[in-house]
Each structure stands twice: as C-alpha cells, then as structure tokens.
Amino acid sequence: MKYKYYIALGLMAGLLCFKPVIGQTNKGIDDPDAKYGGFSIIQSNNGAGFGGFYEYAINASNRLTANIHLLIVRGKNDYPIYNPYDPYGYTYERSDKTRLSFIPVLVGYKRILFVDKLSNNFRPYLHLDGGFVTALDPANVPDFSDRMKNMEVYFTGIFRFGAGMDFATTPRTLISVFVGYEYLKFANKIDLPYEFPEEPDKYYTGRKDFNGITIKVSIGKKF
C-alpha cells in the first residue's frame, strides 16, 4: 500500500511546483462569489476512494464546503494465507479478510489565506469539516451473494482538519490538494471475522479505530 502514498505525495509536489499559465483575471482565484463543484480522489491510512465536492464562497476568504466519497477499506489481513502443509503450495482466502466500504458525508469550513497578497493564481488554506460515515460491512465469506445477504450497516461520526493549496489553472478551473488528519471511530468493533479465532490476541478480530492521515486531490469547475 505504501506505493499509493508515494504517488499521492509526488502528485502533490508536482502541483506545488506548478506555474500557472494564465495571468490574473478581474476576480481570479479571489472571486468572492465563487461556487465550485467537481471530482476528487482520496487516499488514507484505511484505503482509497473517490467522490465529489461543492464549495460556496461567503466572501473571498471564507467558504462553506460539502463532500461525499466512497472509500474502499483495506487491511493487513487482506492478503491470502499460504498453507505450508499443502504439497501443491496452494493459498486460501482468509476468513478475516477486510471487505469494508465507507461512505463519508461531510460539511465544513474553508479559510483561504493571503487573499489579495499573492500575485499568482494559488492560495494556501485551512480546512475543517465533520459529518457522519455509513460503513457497509459484508459477511466475511467467499460467496458474493451470501456476503450481500448478510451485510451489516454501521454509522458513526467523523471529524477532519488540515491544510492545503488551491490552484486556478484556468479562469474557471480549480485544482486543490489537501493533507489532513481525520478522527473516525466506531462504538464497537466492525469487520468481524467469520470464524472467531481460538486465540484472539494472536489474530485479527475486527477494528473500531480508523483514525489516520488523509490526502485528497480535487478538480472542480466554477459555476
């Protein structure tokens, strides 16, 4: 999974080095009436996903935001187990395999920094948002139809804060890079294994703590 972080960090570094190809417009990136909507991809400690976002400018420095994503959760227990006693060297699918998906819905506040103080079409910002997460937890069994029939659904709150950079690449296009930390914790363990191990301390028995670092890249259009 580490290579995904390197790709995301490389993309972020490239954007930070990006030099806009246009000059300032009448309002440009500091447009106090801006409304943006678009597509975003997200990478976190828990997995990767995609979704959409919307931003509404209260004024040049302050914006309200909304985000919804689908995150495919992965874990260390996703990899198949090798059976050393099998003469053919077969592996088998783990009964504790992670099959979680999260659907976070968040609303928040974005503070644009250095408005009217930087000549180029980029602006750093601070961002915090919160909302709720729907967790889709299919049964950890091999058959797909049985997994869907025995799916569990959980809900919890989520809070995220961090900082990033907006880039206006054309008068109506915005690219945004965000790096932050999110607090995501369930009341009880989810993603429970189909067969509970005899020695729980030595094996995966589900999780309730999904806190971690989040990297998000968004591309939007001005309405």
CSV table of C-alpha atoms in Angstrom, one decimal:
chain,number,residue,atom,x,y,z
A,1,MET,CA,0.0,0.0,0.0
A,2,LYS,CA,2.9,2.3,0.5
A,3,TYR,CA,3.4,3.0,-3.2
A,4,LYS,CA,0.0,4.8,-3.2
A,5,TYR,CA,1.3,7.3,-0.7
A,6,TYR,CA,4.3,7.9,-2.8
A,7,ILE,CA,2.1,8.5,-5.9
A,8,ALA,CA,-0.1,10.9,-3.9
A,9,LEU,CA,2.9,12.8,-2.4
A,10,GLY,CA,4.5,13.0,-5.8
A,11,LEU,CA,1.4,14.5,-7.3
A,12,MET,CA,1.2,17.0,-4.5
A,13,ALA,CA,4.8,18.0,-5.0
A,14,GLY,CA,4.3,18.4,-8.7
A,15,LEU,CA,1.3,20.7,-8.1
A,16,LEU,CA,3.2,22.8,-5.7
A,17,CYS,CA,5.8,23.4,-8.4
A,18,PHE,CA,3.2,24.1,-11.0
A,19,LYS,CA,3.4,27.6,-12.5
A,20,PRO,CA,0.1,28.9,-13.7
A,21,VAL,CA,-0.1,29.6,-17.4
A,22,ILE,CA,-2.5,32.5,-17.2
A,23,GLY,CA,-2.4,35.9,-15.7
A,24,GLN,CA,-4.8,37.4,-13.3
A,25,THR,CA,-8.4,37.9,-14.3
A,26,ASN,CA,-10.7,40.5,-12.8
A,27,LYS,CA,-11.5,38.3,-9.9
A,28,GLY,CA,-9.3,35.2,-10.4
A,29,ILE,CA,-8.8,32.9,-7.5
A,30,ASP,CA,-10.0,35.5,-5.0
A,31,ASP,CA,-13.5,35.7,-6.5
A,32,PRO,CA,-15.8,36.4,-3.5
A,33,ASP,CA,-18.8,34.9,-5.4
A,34,ALA,CA,-17.2,31.7,-6.4
A,35,LYS,CA,-19.1,28.4,-6.5
A,36,TYR,CA,-17.1,25.3,-7.3
A,37,GLY,CA,-18.1,21.7,-7.8
A,38,GLY,CA,-16.2,18.7,-9.1
A,39,PHE,CA,-14.5,15.3,-8.6
A,40,SER,CA,-12.0,14.2,-6.0
A,41,ILE,CA,-9.8,11.2,-5.2
A,42,ILE,CA,-8.8,10.4,-1.7
A,43,GLN,CA,-6.0,8.2,-0.1
A,44,SER,CA,-5.9,7.5,3.6
A,45,ASN,CA,-4.4,5.0,6.1
A,46,ASN,CA,-7.5,3.0,5.6
A,47,GLY,CA,-7.7,2.7,1.9
A,48,ALA,CA,-8.6,4.7,-1.3
A,49,GLY,CA,-11.7,6.1,-2.9
A,50,PHE,CA,-13.4,8.8,-5.0
A,51,GLY,CA,-16.3,11.2,-4.8
A,52,GLY,CA,-17.5,14.7,-5.3
A,53,PHE,CA,-17.3,18.1,-3.6
A,54,TYR,CA,-19.0,21.5,-3.6
A,55,GLU,CA,-17.8,24.9,-2.4
A,56,TYR,CA,-19.7,28.1,-1.8
A,57,ALA,CA,-17.9,31.3,-1.2
A,58,ILE,CA,-19.2,33.6,1.6
A,59,ASN,CA,-16.6,36.1,0.6
A,60,ALA,CA,-13.0,36.0,-0.8
A,61,SER,CA,-11.6,34.5,2.4
A,62,ASN,CA,-14.3,32.2,3.6
A,63,ARG,CA,-16.1,29.2,2.0
A,64,LEU,CA,-18.6,26.6,3.0
A,65,THR,CA,-17.9,23.0,1.7
A,66,ALA,CA,-19.6,19.7,1.3
A,67,ASN,CA,-18.0,16.3,0.4
A,68,ILE,CA,-19.2,12.8,-0.2
A,69,HIS,CA,-16.9,9.9,-1.0
A,70,LEU,CA,-16.9,6.1,-1.4
A,71,LEU,CA,-13.8,4.7,0.4
A,72,ILE,CA,-12.7,1.0,-0.1
A,73,VAL,CA,-11.1,0.0,3.1
A,74,ARG,CA,-8.1,-2.3,3.1
A,75,GLY,CA,-6.2,-4.0,5.9
A,76,LYS,CA,-3.1,-6.2,6.6
A,77,ASN,CA,-5.4,-9.2,6.7
A,78,ASP,CA,-6.4,-8.8,3.0
A,79,TYR,CA,-3.6,-11.0,1.7
A,80,PRO,CA,-4.2,-14.8,1.2
A,81,ILE,CA,-2.6,-17.3,3.6
A,82,TYR,CA,0.0,-19.8,2.3
A,83,ASN,CA,-0.5,-23.4,3.6
A,84,PRO,CA,2.9,-24.9,4.2
A,85,TYR,CA,1.5,-28.4,4.6
A,86,ASP,CA,-0.1,-28.4,1.1
A,87,PRO,CA,2.2,-30.2,-1.3
A,88,TYR,CA,0.9,-28.1,-4.2
A,89,GLY,CA,1.6,-24.8,-2.5
A,90,TYR,CA,-2.0,-23.6,-2.6
A,91,THR,CA,-3.1,-20.5,-0.8
A,92,TYR,CA,-6.6,-19.9,0.5
A,93,GLU,CA,-8.7,-16.8,1.1
A,94,ARG,CA,-8.7,-15.6,4.7
A,95,SER,CA,-11.9,-15.8,6.7
A,96,ASP,CA,-10.9,-12.5,8.4
A,97,LYS,CA,-10.5,-10.6,5.1
A,98,THR,CA,-11.5,-6.9,5.1
A,99,ARG,CA,-14.4,-6.2,2.9
A,100,LEU,CA,-15.5,-2.8,4.3
A,101,SER,CA,-16.6,0.3,2.4
A,102,PHE,CA,-17.2,3.7,4.0
A,103,ILE,CA,-19.4,6.4,2.6
A,104,PRO,CA,-18.5,9.7,4.5
A,105,VAL,CA,-20.7,12.7,4.1
A,106,LEU,CA,-19.1,15.9,5.5
A,107,VAL,CA,-19.8,19.7,5.6
A,108,GLY,CA,-17.2,22.2,6.7
A,109,TYR,CA,-15.5,25.5,6.6
A,110,LYS,CA,-12.5,26.5,4.5
A,111,ARG,CA,-10.4,29.6,5.3
A,112,ILE,CA,-8.4,31.0,2.3
A,113,LEU,CA,-5.1,32.6,3.4
A,114,PHE,CA,-3.3,35.6,1.9
A,115,VAL,CA,-6.2,36.8,-0.2
A,116,ASP,CA,-5.0,39.7,-2.4
A,117,LYS,CA,-1.5,39.3,-1.1
A,118,LEU,CA,-0.1,36.8,-3.6
A,119,SER,CA,0.1,37.7,-7.2
A,120,ASN,CA,0.0,34.2,-8.7
A,121,ASN,CA,-3.1,32.0,-9.0
A,122,PHE,CA,-2.6,29.8,-6.0
A,123,ARG,CA,-3.7,30.2,-2.4
A,124,PRO,CA,-3.0,28.1,0.8
A,125,TYR,CA,-5.9,27.3,3.0
A,126,LEU,CA,-7.0,25.8,6.3
A,127,HIS,CA,-10.0,23.4,6.3
A,128,LEU,CA,-12.1,21.6,8.9
A,129,ASP,CA,-15.2,19.6,8.4
A,130,GLY,CA,-17.3,16.9,10.0
A,131,GLY,CA,-20.3,14.7,9.4
A,132,PHE,CA,-21.2,11.1,9.5
A,133,VAL,CA,-20.0,7.8,8.0
A,134,THR,CA,-22.0,4.9,6.8
A,135,ALA,CA,-20.0,1.6,6.9
A,136,LEU,CA,-21.0,-1.3,4.7
A,137,ASP,CA,-19.7,-4.5,6.2
A,138,PRO,CA,-20.5,-7.6,4.2
A,139,ALA,CA,-20.0,-11.0,5.8
A,140,ASN,CA,-16.5,-12.4,5.5
A,141,VAL,CA,-17.5,-15.4,3.5
A,142,PRO,CA,-16.2,-16.4,-0.1
A,143,ASP,CA,-19.6,-16.4,-1.8
A,144,PHE,CA,-20.6,-12.9,-3.1
A,145,SER,CA,-24.4,-13.5,-2.8
A,146,ASP,CA,-24.0,-14.7,0.8
A,147,ARG,CA,-21.9,-11.6,1.6
A,148,MET,CA,-24.6,-9.3,0.3
A,149,LYS,CA,-27.4,-11.1,2.1
A,150,ASN,CA,-25.6,-10.9,5.4
A,151,MET,CA,-24.3,-7.3,5.1
A,152,GLU,CA,-24.2,-5.2,8.3
A,153,VAL,CA,-24.5,-1.4,8.2
A,154,TYR,CA,-23.0,0.8,10.8
A,155,PHE,CA,-23.0,4.6,11.5
A,156,THR,CA,-20.6,6.9,13.3
A,157,GLY,CA,-19.4,10.5,13.2
A,158,ILE,CA,-16.3,11.8,11.6
A,159,PHE,CA,-14.2,14.9,12.1
A,160,ARG,CA,-11.3,16.1,9.8
A,161,PHE,CA,-8.9,19.0,9.8
A,162,GLY,CA,-5.9,20.0,7.8
A,163,ALA,CA,-4.4,22.4,5.2
A,164,GLY,CA,-3.9,22.5,1.5
A,165,MET,CA,-3.4,24.6,-1.6
A,166,ASP,CA,-5.8,25.8,-4.3
A,167,PHE,CA,-4.6,26.3,-7.9
A,168,ALA,CA,-6.5,28.2,-10.6
A,169,THR,CA,-5.2,26.7,-13.8
A,170,THR,CA,-7.8,28.5,-16.0
A,171,PRO,CA,-10.4,31.2,-15.1
A,172,ARG,CA,-13.0,28.5,-14.3
A,173,THR,CA,-10.9,25.5,-13.2
A,174,LEU,CA,-9.7,24.8,-9.7
A,175,ILE,CA,-7.2,22.1,-8.6
A,176,SER,CA,-6.9,21.6,-4.8
A,177,VAL,CA,-4.5,19.5,-2.8
A,178,PHE,CA,-5.4,18.7,0.9
A,179,VAL,CA,-3.5,16.9,3.6
A,180,GLY,CA,-5.1,16.4,7.0
A,181,TYR,CA,-6.0,14.1,9.9
A,182,GLU,CA,-9.4,12.5,10.4
A,183,TYR,CA,-10.9,11.1,13.6
A,184,LEU,CA,-13.1,8.1,12.8
A,185,LYS,CA,-14.0,5.7,15.5
A,186,PHE,CA,-17.0,3.3,16.0
A,187,ALA,CA,-18.6,2.4,19.3
A,188,ASN,CA,-17.8,-1.3,18.8
A,189,LYS,CA,-15.6,-3.4,16.6
A,190,ILE,CA,-16.8,-3.9,13.0
A,191,ASP,CA,-15.4,-6.2,10.2
A,192,LEU,CA,-15.5,-9.2,12.5
A,193,PRO,CA,-14.1,-12.4,11.1
A,194,TYR,CA,-16.4,-15.2,10.0
A,195,GLU,CA,-14.6,-17.7,12.2
A,196,PHE,CA,-13.6,-16.2,15.5
A,197,PRO,CA,-10.0,-17.4,16.4
A,198,GLU,CA,-9.4,-19.6,19.5
A,199,GLU,CA,-6.5,-17.2,20.5
A,200,PRO,CA,-7.9,-13.7,19.8
A,201,ASP,CA,-4.7,-12.0,20.9
A,202,LYS,CA,-2.8,-13.5,18.0
A,203,TYR,CA,-5.3,-12.9,15.2
A,204,TYR,CA,-7.3,-10.2,13.6
A,205,THR,CA,-10.7,-9.8,15.5
A,206,GLY,CA,-12.1,-6.6,13.9
A,207,ARG,CA,-11.5,-2.9,14.3
A,208,LYS,CA,-13.2,0.2,15.7
A,209,ASP,CA,-10.4,2.8,15.4
A,210,PHE,CA,-9.9,4.1,11.8
A,211,ASN,CA,-8.2,7.4,12.7
A,212,GLY,CA,-5.4,8.5,10.3
A,213,ILE,CA,-3.8,10.7,7.7
A,214,THR,CA,-5.8,11.7,4.6
A,215,ILE,CA,-4.6,13.1,1.2
A,216,LYS,CA,-7.2,14.4,-1.2
A,217,VAL,CA,-6.8,15.8,-4.7
A,218,SER,CA,-9.8,17.7,-6.2
A,219,ILE,CA,-10.6,19.1,-9.6
A,220,GLY,CA,-13.5,21.4,-10.0
A,221,LYS,CA,-15.3,23.9,-12.2
A,222,LYS,CA,-16.7,27.3,-11.3
A,223,PHE,CA,-20.4,27.6,-11.8
